[in-house]
PDB file of C-alpha atoms and ligand atoms in Angstrom:
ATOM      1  CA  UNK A 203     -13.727 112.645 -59.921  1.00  0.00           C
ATOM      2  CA  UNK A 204     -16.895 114.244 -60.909  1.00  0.00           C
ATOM      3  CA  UNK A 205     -19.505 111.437 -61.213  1.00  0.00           C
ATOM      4  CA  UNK A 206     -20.586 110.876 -64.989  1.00  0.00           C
ATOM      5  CA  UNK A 207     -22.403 107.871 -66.948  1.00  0.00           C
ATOM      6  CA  UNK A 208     -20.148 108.998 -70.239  1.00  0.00           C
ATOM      7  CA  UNK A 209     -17.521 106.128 -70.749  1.00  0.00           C
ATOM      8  CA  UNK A 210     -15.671 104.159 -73.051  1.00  0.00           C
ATOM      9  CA  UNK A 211     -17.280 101.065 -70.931  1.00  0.00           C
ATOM     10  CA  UNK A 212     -20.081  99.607 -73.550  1.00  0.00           C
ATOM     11  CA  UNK A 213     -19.966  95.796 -73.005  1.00  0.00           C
ATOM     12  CA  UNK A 214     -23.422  94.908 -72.129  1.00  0.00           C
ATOM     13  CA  UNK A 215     -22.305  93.068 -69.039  1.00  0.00           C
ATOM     14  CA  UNK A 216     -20.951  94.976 -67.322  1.00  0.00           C
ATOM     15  CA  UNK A 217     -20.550  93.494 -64.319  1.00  0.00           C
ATOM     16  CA  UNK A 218     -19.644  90.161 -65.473  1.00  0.00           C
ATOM     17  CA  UNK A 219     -17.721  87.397 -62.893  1.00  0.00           C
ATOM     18  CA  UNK A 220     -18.408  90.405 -59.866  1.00  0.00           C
ATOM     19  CA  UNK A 221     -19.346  89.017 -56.813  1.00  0.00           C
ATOM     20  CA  UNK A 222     -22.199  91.571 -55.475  1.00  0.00           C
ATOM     21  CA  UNK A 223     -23.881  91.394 -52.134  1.00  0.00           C
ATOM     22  CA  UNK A 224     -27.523  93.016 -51.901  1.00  0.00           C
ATOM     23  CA  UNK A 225     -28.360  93.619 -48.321  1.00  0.00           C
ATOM     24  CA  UNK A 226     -32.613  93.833 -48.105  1.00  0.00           C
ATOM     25  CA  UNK A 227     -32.548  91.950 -51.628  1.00  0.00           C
ATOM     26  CA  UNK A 228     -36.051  90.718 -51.276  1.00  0.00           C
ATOM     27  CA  UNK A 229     -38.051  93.090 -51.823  1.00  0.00           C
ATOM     28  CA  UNK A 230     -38.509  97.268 -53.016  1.00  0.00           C
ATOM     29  CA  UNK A 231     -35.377  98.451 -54.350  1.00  0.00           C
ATOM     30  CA  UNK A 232     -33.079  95.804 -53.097  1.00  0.00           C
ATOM     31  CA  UNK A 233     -34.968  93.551 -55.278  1.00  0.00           C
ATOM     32  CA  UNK A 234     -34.637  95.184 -58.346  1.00  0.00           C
ATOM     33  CA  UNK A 235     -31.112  96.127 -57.816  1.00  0.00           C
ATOM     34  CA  UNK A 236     -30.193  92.353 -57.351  1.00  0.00           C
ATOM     35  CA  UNK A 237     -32.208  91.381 -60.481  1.00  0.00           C
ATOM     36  CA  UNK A 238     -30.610  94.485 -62.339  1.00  0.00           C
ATOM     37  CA  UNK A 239     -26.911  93.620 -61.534  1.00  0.00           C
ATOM     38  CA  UNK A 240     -27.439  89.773 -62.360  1.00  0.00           C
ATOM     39  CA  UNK A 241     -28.903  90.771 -65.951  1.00  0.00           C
ATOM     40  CA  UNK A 242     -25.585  92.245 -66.333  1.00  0.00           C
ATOM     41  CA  UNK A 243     -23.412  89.722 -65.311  1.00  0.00           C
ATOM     42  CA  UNK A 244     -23.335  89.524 -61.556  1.00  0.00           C
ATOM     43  CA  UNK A 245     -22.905  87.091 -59.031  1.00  0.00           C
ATOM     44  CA  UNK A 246     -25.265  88.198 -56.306  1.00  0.00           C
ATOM     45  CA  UNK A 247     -25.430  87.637 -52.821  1.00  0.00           C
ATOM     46  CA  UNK A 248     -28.711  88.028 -51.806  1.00  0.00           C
ATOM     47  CA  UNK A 249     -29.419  88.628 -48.286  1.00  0.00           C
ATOM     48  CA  UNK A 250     -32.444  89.609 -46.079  1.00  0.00           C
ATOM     49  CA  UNK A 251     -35.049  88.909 -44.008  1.00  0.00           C
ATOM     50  CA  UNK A 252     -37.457  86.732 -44.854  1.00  0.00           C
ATOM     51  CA  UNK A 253     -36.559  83.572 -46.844  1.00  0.00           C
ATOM     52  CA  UNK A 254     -39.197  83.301 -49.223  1.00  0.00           C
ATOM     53  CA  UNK A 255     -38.754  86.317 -50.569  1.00  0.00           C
ATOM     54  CA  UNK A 256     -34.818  85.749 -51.340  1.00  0.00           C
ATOM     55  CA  UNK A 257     -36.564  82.378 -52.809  1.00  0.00           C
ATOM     56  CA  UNK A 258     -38.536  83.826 -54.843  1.00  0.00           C
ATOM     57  CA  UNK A 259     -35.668  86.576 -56.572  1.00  0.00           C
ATOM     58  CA  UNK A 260     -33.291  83.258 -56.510  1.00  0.00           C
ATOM     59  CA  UNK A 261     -35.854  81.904 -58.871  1.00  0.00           C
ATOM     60  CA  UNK A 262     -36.415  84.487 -60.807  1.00  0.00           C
ATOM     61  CA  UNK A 263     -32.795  84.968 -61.513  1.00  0.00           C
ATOM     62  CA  UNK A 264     -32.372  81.388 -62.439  1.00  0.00           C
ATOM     63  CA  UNK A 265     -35.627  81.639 -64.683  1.00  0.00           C
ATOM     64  CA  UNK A 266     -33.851  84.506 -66.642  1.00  0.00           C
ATOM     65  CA  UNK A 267     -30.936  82.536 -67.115  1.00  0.00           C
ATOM     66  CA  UNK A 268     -28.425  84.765 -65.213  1.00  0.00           C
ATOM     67  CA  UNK A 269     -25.094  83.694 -63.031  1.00  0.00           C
ATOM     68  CA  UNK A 270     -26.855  81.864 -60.218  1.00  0.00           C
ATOM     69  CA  UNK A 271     -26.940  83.559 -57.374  1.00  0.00           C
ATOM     70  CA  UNK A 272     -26.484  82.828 -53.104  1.00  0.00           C
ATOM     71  CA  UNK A 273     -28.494  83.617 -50.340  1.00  0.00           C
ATOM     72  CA  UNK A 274     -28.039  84.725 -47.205  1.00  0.00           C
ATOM     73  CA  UNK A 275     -30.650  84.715 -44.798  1.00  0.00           C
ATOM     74  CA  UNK A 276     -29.449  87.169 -42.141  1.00  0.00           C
ATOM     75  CA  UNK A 277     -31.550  89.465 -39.643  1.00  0.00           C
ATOM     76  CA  UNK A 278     -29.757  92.260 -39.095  1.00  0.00           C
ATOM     77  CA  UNK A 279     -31.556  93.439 -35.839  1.00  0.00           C
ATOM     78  CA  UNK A 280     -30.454  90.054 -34.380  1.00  0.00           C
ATOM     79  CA  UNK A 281     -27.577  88.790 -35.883  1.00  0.00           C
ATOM     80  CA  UNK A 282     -24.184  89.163 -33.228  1.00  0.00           C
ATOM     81  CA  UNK A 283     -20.773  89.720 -34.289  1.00  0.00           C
ATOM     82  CA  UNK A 284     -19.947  86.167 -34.552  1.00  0.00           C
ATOM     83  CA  UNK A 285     -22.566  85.163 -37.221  1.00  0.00           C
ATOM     84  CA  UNK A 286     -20.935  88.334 -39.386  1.00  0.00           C
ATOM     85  CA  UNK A 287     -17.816  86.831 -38.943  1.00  0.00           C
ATOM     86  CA  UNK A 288     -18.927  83.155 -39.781  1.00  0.00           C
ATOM     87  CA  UNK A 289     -20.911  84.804 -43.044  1.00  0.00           C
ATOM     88  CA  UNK A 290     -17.907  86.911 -44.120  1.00  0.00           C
ATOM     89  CA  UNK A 291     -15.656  83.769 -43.763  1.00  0.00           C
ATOM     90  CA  UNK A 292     -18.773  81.807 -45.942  1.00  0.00           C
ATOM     91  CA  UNK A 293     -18.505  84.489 -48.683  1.00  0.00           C
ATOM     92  CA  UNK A 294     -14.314  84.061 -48.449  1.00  0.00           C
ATOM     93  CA  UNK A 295     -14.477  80.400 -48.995  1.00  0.00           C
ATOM     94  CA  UNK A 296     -17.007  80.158 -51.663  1.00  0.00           C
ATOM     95  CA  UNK A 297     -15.773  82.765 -53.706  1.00  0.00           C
ATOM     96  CA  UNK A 298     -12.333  84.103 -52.918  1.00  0.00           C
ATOM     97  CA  UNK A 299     -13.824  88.056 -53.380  1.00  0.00           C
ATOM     98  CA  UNK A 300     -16.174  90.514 -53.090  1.00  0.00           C
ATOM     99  CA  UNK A 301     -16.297  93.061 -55.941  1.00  0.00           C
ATOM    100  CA  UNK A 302     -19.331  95.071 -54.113  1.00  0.00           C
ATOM    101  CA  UNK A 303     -21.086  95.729 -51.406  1.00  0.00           C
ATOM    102  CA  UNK A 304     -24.650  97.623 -51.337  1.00  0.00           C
ATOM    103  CA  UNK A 305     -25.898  98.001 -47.996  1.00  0.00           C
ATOM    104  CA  UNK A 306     -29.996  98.542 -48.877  1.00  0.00           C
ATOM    105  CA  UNK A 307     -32.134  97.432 -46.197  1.00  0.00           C
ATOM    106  CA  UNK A 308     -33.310  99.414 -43.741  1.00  0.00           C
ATOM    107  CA  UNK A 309     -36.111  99.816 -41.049  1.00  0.00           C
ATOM    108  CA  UNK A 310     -38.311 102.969 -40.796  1.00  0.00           C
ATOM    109  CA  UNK A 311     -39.446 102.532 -38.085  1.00  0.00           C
ATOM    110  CA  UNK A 312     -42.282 105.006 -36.332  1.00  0.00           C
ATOM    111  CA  UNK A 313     -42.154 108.930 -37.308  1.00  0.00           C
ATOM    112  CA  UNK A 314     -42.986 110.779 -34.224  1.00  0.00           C
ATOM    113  CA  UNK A 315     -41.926 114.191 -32.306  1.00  0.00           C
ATOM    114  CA  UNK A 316     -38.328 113.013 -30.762  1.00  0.00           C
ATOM    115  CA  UNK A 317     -40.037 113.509 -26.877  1.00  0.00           C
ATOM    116  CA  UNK A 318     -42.459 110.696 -28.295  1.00  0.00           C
ATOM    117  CA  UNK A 319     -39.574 108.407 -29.605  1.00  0.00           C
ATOM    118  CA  UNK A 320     -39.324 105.186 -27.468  1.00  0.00           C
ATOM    119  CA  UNK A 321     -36.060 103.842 -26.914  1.00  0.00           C
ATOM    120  CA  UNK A 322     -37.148  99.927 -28.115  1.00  0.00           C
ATOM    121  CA  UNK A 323     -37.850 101.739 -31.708  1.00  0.00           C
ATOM    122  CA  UNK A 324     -34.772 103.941 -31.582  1.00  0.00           C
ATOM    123  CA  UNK A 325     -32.433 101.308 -31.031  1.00  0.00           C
ATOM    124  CA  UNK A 326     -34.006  98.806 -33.359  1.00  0.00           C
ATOM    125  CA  UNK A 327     -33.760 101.494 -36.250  1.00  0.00           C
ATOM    126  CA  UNK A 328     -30.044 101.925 -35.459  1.00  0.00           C
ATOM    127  CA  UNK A 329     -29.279  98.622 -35.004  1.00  0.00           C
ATOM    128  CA  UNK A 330     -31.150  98.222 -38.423  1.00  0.00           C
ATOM    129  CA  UNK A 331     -29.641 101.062 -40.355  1.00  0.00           C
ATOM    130  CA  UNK A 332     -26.328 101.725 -39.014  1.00  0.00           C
ATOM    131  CA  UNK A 333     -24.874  99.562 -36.334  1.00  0.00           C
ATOM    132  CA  UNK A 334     -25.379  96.266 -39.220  1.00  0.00           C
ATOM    133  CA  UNK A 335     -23.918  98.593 -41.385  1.00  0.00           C
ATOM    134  CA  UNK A 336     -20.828  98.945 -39.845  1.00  0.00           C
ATOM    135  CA  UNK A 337     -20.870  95.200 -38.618  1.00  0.00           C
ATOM    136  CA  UNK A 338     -21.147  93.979 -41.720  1.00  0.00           C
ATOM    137  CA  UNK A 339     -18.476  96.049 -43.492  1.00  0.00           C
ATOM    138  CA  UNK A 340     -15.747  95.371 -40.868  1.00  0.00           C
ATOM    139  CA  UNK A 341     -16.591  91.564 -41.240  1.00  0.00           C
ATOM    140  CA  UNK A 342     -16.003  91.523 -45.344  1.00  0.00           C
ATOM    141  CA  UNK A 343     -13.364  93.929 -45.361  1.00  0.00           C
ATOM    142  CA  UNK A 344     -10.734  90.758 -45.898  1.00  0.00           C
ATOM    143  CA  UNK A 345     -13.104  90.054 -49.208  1.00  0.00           C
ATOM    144  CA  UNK A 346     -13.308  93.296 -50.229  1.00  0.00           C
ATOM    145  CA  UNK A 347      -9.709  93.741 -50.017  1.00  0.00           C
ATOM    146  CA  UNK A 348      -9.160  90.629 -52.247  1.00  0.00           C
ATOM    147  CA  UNK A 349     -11.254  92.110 -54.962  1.00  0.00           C
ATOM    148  CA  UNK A 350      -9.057  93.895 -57.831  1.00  0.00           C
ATOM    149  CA  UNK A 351     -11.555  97.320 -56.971  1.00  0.00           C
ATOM    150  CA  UNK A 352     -14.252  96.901 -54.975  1.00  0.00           C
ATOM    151  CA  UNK A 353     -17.229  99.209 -54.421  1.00  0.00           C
ATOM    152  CA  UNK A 354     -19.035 100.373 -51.327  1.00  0.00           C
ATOM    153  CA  UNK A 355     -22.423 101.823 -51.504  1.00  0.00           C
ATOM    154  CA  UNK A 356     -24.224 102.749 -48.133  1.00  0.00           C
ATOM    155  CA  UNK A 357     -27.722 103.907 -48.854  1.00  0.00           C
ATOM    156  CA  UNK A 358     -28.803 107.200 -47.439  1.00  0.00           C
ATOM    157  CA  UNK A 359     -31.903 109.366 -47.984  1.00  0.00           C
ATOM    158  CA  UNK A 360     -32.908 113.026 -47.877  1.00  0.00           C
ATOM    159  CA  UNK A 361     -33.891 113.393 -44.291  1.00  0.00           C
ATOM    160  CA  UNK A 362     -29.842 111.817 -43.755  1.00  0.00           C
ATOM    161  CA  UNK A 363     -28.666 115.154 -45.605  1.00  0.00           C
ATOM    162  CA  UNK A 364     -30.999 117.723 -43.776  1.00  0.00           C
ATOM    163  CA  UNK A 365     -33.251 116.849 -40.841  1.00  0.00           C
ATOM    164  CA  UNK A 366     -37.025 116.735 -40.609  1.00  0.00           C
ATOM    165  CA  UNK A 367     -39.347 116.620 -38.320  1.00  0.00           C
ATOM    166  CA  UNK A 368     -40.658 113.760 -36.803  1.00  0.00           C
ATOM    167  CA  UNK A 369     -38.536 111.531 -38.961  1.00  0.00           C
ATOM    168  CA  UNK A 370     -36.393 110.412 -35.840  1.00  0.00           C
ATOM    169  CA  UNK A 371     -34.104 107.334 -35.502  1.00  0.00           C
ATOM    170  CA  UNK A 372     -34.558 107.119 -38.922  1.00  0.00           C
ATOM    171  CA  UNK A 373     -33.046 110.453 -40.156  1.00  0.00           C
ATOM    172  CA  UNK A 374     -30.415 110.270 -37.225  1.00  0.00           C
ATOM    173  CA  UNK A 375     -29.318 106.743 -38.800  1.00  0.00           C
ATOM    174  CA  UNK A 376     -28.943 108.323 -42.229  1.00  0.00           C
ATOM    175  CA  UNK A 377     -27.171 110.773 -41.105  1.00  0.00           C
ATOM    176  CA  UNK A 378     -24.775 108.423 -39.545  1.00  0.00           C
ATOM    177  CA  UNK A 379     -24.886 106.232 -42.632  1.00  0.00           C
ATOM    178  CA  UNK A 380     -22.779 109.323 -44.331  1.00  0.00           C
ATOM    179  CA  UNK A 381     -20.641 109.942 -41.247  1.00  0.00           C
ATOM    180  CA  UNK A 382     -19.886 106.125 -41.478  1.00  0.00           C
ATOM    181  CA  UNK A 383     -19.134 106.573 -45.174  1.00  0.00           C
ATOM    182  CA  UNK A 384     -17.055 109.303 -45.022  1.00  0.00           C
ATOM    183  CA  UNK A 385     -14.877 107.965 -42.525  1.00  0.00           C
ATOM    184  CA  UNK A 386     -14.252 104.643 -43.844  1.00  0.00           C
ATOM    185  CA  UNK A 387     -13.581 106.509 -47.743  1.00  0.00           C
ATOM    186  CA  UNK A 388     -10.739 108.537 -45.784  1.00  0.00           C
ATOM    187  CA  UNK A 389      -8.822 105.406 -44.535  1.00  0.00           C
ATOM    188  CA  UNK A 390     -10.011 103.242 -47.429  1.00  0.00           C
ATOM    189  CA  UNK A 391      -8.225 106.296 -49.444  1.00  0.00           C
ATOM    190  CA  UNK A 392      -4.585 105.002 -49.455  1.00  0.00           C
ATOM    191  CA  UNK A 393      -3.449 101.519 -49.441  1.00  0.00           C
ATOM    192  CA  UNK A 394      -6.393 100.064 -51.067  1.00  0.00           C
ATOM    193  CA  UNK A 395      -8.414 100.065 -54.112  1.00  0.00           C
ATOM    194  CA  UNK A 396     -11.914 100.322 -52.778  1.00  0.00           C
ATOM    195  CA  UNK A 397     -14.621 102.953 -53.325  1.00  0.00           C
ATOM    196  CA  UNK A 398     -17.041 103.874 -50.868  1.00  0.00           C
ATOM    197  CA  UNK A 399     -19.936 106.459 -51.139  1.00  0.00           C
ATOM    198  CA  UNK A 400     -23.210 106.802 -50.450  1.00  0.00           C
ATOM    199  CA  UNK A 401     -26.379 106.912 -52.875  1.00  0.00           C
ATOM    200  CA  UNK A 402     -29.550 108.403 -51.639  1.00  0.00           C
ATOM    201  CA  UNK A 403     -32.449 106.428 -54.158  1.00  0.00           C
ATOM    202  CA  UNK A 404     -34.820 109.533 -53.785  1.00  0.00           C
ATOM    203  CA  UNK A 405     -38.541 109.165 -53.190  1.00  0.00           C
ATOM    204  CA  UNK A 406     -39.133 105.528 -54.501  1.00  0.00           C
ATOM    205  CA  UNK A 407     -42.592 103.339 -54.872  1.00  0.00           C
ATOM    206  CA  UNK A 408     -42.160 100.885 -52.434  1.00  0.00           C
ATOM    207  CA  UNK A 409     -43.607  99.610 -49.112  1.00  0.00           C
ATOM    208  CA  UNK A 410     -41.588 102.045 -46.606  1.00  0.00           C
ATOM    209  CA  UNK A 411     -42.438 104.812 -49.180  1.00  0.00           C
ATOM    210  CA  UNK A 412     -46.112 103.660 -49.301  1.00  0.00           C
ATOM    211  CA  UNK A 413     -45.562 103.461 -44.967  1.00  0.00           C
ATOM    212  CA  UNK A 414     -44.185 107.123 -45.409  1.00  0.00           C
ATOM    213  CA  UNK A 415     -46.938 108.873 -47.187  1.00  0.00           C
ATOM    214  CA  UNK A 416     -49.837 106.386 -47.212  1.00  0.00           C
ATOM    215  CA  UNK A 417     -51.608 109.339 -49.167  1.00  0.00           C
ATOM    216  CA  UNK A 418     -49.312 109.753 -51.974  1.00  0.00           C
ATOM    217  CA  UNK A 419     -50.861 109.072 -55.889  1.00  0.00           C
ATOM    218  CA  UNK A 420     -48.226 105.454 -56.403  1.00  0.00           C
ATOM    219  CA  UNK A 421     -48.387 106.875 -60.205  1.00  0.00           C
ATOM    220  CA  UNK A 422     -46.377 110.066 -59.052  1.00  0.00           C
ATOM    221  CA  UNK A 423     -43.515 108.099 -57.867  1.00  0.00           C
ATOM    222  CA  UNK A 424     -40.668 106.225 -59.869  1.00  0.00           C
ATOM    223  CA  UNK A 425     -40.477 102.575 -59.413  1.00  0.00           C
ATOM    224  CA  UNK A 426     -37.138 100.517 -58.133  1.00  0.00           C
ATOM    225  CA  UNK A 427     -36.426  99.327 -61.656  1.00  0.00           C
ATOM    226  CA  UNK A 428     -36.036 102.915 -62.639  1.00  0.00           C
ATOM    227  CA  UNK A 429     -33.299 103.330 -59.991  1.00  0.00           C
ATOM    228  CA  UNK A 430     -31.275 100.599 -61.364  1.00  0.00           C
ATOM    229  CA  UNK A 431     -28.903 102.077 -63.672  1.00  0.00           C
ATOM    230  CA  UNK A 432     -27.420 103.921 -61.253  1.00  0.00           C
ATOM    231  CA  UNK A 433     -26.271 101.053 -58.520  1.00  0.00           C
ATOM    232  CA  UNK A 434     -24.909  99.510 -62.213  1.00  0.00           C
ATOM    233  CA  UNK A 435     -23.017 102.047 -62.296  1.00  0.00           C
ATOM    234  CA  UNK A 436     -21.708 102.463 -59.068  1.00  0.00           C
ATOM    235  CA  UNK A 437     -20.386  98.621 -59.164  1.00  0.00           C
ATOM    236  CA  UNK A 438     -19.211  98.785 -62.554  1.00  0.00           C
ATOM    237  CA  UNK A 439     -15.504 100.026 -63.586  1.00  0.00           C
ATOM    238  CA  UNK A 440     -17.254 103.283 -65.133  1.00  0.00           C
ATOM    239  CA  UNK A 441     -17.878 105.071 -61.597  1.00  0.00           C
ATOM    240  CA  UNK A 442     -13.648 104.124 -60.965  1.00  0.00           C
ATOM    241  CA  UNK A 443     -12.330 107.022 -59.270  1.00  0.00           C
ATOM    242  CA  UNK A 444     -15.702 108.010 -57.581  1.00  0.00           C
ATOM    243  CA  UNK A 445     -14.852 107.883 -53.944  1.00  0.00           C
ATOM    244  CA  UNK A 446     -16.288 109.889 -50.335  1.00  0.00           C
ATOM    245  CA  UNK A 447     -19.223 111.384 -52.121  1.00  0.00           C
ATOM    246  CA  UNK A 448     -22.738 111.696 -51.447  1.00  0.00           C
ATOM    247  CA  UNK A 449     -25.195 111.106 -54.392  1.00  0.00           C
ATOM    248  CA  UNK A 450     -28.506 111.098 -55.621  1.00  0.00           C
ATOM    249  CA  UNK A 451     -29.807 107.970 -57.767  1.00  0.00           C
ATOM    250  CA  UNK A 452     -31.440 110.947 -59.714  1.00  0.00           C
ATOM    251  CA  UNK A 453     -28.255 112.360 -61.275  1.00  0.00           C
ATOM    252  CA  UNK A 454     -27.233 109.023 -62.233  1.00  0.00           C
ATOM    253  CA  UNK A 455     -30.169 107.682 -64.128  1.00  0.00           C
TER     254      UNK A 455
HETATM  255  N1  NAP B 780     -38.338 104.143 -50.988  1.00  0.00           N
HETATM  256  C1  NAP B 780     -37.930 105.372 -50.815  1.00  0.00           C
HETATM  257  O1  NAP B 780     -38.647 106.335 -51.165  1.00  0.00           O
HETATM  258  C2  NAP B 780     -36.583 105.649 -50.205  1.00  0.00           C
HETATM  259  C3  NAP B 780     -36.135 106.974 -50.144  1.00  0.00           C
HETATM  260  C4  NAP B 780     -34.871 107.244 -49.593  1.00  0.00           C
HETATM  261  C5  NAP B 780     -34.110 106.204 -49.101  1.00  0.00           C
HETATM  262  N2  NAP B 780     -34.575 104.916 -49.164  1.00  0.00           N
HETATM  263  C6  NAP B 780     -33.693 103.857 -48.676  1.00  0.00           C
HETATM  264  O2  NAP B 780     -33.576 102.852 -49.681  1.00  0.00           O
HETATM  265  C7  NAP B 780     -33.358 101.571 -49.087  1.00  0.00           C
HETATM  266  C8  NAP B 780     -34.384 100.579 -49.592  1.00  0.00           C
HETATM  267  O3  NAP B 780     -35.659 101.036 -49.191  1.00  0.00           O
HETATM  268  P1  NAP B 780     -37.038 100.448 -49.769  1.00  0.00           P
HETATM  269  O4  NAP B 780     -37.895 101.609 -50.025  1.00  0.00           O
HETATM  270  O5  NAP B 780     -36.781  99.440 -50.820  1.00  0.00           O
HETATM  271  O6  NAP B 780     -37.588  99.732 -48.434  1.00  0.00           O
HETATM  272  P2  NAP B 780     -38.511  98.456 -48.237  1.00  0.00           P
HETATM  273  O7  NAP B 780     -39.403  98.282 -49.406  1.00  0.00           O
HETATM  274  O8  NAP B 780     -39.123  98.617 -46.893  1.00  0.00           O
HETATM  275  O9  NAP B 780     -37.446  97.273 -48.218  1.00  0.00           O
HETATM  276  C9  NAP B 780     -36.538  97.194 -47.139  1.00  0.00           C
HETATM  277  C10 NAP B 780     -35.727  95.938 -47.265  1.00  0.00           C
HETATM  278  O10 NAP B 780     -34.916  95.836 -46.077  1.00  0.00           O
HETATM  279  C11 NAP B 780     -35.048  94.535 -45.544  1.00  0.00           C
HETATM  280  N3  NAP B 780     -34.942  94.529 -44.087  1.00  0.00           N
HETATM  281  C12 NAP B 780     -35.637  95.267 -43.204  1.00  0.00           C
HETATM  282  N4  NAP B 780     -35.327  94.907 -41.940  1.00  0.00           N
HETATM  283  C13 NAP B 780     -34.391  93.925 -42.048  1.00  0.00           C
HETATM  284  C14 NAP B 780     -33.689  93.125 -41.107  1.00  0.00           C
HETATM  285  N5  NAP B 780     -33.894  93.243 -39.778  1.00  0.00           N
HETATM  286  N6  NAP B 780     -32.807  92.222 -41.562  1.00  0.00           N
HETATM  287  C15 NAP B 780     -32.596  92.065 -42.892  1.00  0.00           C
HETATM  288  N7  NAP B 780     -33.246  92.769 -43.839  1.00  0.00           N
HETATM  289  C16 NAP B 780     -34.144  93.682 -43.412  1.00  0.00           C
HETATM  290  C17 NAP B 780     -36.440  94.076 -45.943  1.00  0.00           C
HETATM  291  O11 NAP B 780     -36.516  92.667 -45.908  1.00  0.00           O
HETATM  292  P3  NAP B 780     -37.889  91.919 -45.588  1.00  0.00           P
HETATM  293  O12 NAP B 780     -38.797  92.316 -46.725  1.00  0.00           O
HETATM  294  O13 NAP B 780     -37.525  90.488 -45.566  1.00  0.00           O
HETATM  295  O14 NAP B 780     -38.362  92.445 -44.265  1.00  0.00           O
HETATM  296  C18 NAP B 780     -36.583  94.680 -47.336  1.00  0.00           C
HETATM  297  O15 NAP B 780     -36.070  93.797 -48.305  1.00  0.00           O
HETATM  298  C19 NAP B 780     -33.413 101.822 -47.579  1.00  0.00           C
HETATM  299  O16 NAP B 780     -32.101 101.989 -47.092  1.00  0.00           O
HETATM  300  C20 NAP B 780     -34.186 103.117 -47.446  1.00  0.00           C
HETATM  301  O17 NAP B 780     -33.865 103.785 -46.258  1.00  0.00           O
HETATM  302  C21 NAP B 780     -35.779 104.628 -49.710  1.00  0.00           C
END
């Protein structure tokens, strides 16, 4: 099916009693994503790094008066196969489900010619990007299968469609992140009612962008919140049928 925001879907939540985990929800576009799906009726999972910064979207959440949401304090460059497994089996208990899964965060890392790459950087931006990924999938799968449709989103990026120079681990992760998504959408495709696809956001303002091109005019740039409609989208019963694709945030906004 031919993604499209046209539908007969107009209640204006949307995503009301879905259980939604953010990965990277503290901050750039995981941030506003988590805030964005809660305003429409979302349970999210917020998971990340760095504890205050969950804290402080937890708050805000609960300021605005939205379904209160978890957190999950998880480092994904550390965290072994075990501690998926013992989150996954949190998420199970608590709430029975998950309706959708948006894997966000992601390391850049250091952009360099590939004969300057060092292997401590390489293997922390797959571990990061890709290898969590995968972890992290496999571990909710039982969740995700107990959902009535669930919805996969891993997030990819231009340099994980066509390669550029010096962008490294990084690009080679992206491009991974589609092999990943593709493969799991083709045995996801019969038996089960899940969605998977992948969603590059597009040049965004936020601190790996600002990393990227420390040069760049911020005004030029579109901000996370502007992204939002489209992970709504993607977790809500209107992109039903959307499965194995690769898309832009732009077309969907
Ligand atoms: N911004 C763009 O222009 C752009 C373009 C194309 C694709 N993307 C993709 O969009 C996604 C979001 O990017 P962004 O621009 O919002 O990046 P960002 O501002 O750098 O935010 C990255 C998020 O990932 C989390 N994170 C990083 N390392 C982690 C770890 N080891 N464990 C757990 N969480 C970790 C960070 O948490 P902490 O803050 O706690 O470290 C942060 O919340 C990424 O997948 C990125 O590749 C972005």
């Amino acid at each position: 099916m031919e993604p499209s925001l046209q539908s007969s879907n107009t209640s204006s939540l949307p995503l009301e009693s879905k259980v939604i985990l953010v990965t990277g929800a503290g901050s750039g576009i995981g941030k506003a994503v988590a805030l964005g799906l809660a305003k429409k009726g979302a349970t999210v999972v917020l998971l990340g790094k760095t504890l205050e910064k969950l804290n402080a979207v937890y708050d805000e959440i609960e300021t605005a008066g939205y379904p209160q949401a978890a957190i999950a304090p998880l480092d994904l460059e550390k965290a072994t196969e075990p501690e998926y497994l013992h989150f996954a089996d949190v998420i199970y208990q608590e709430f029975g489900r998950l309706d959708g899964l948006i894997h966000n965060a992601a390391w850049l890392g250091e952009l360099a010619p590939m004969e300057l790459q060092g292997i401590e950087n390489w293997n922390k931006v797959l571990q990061i990007n890709l290898t969590s990924n995968f972890l992290l999938t496999k571990a909710l799968m039982p969740a995700l299968k107990n959902a009535p449709k669930a919805s996969i989103v891993f997030t990819s990026s231009g340099v994980g469609r066509k390669g550029k120079a010096y962008w490294g681990p990084y690009a080679v992760s992206k491009f991974a992140i589609e092999g990943l998504m593709q493969t799991l959408a083709d045995e996801l495709e019969t038996n089960t009612k899940i969605r998977v696809n992948s969603l590059n956001p597009g040049a965004t303002l936020t601190k790996m962008r600002r990393t990227a091109f420390p040069g760049e005019k911020p005004e030029t740039l579109p901000t996370p919140e502007q992204l939002v409609p489209a992970y709504i989208y993607l977790m809500s019963e209107q992109s039903q049928g959307v499965h194995g694709q690769a898309l832009n945030a732009r077309d969907l906004i």
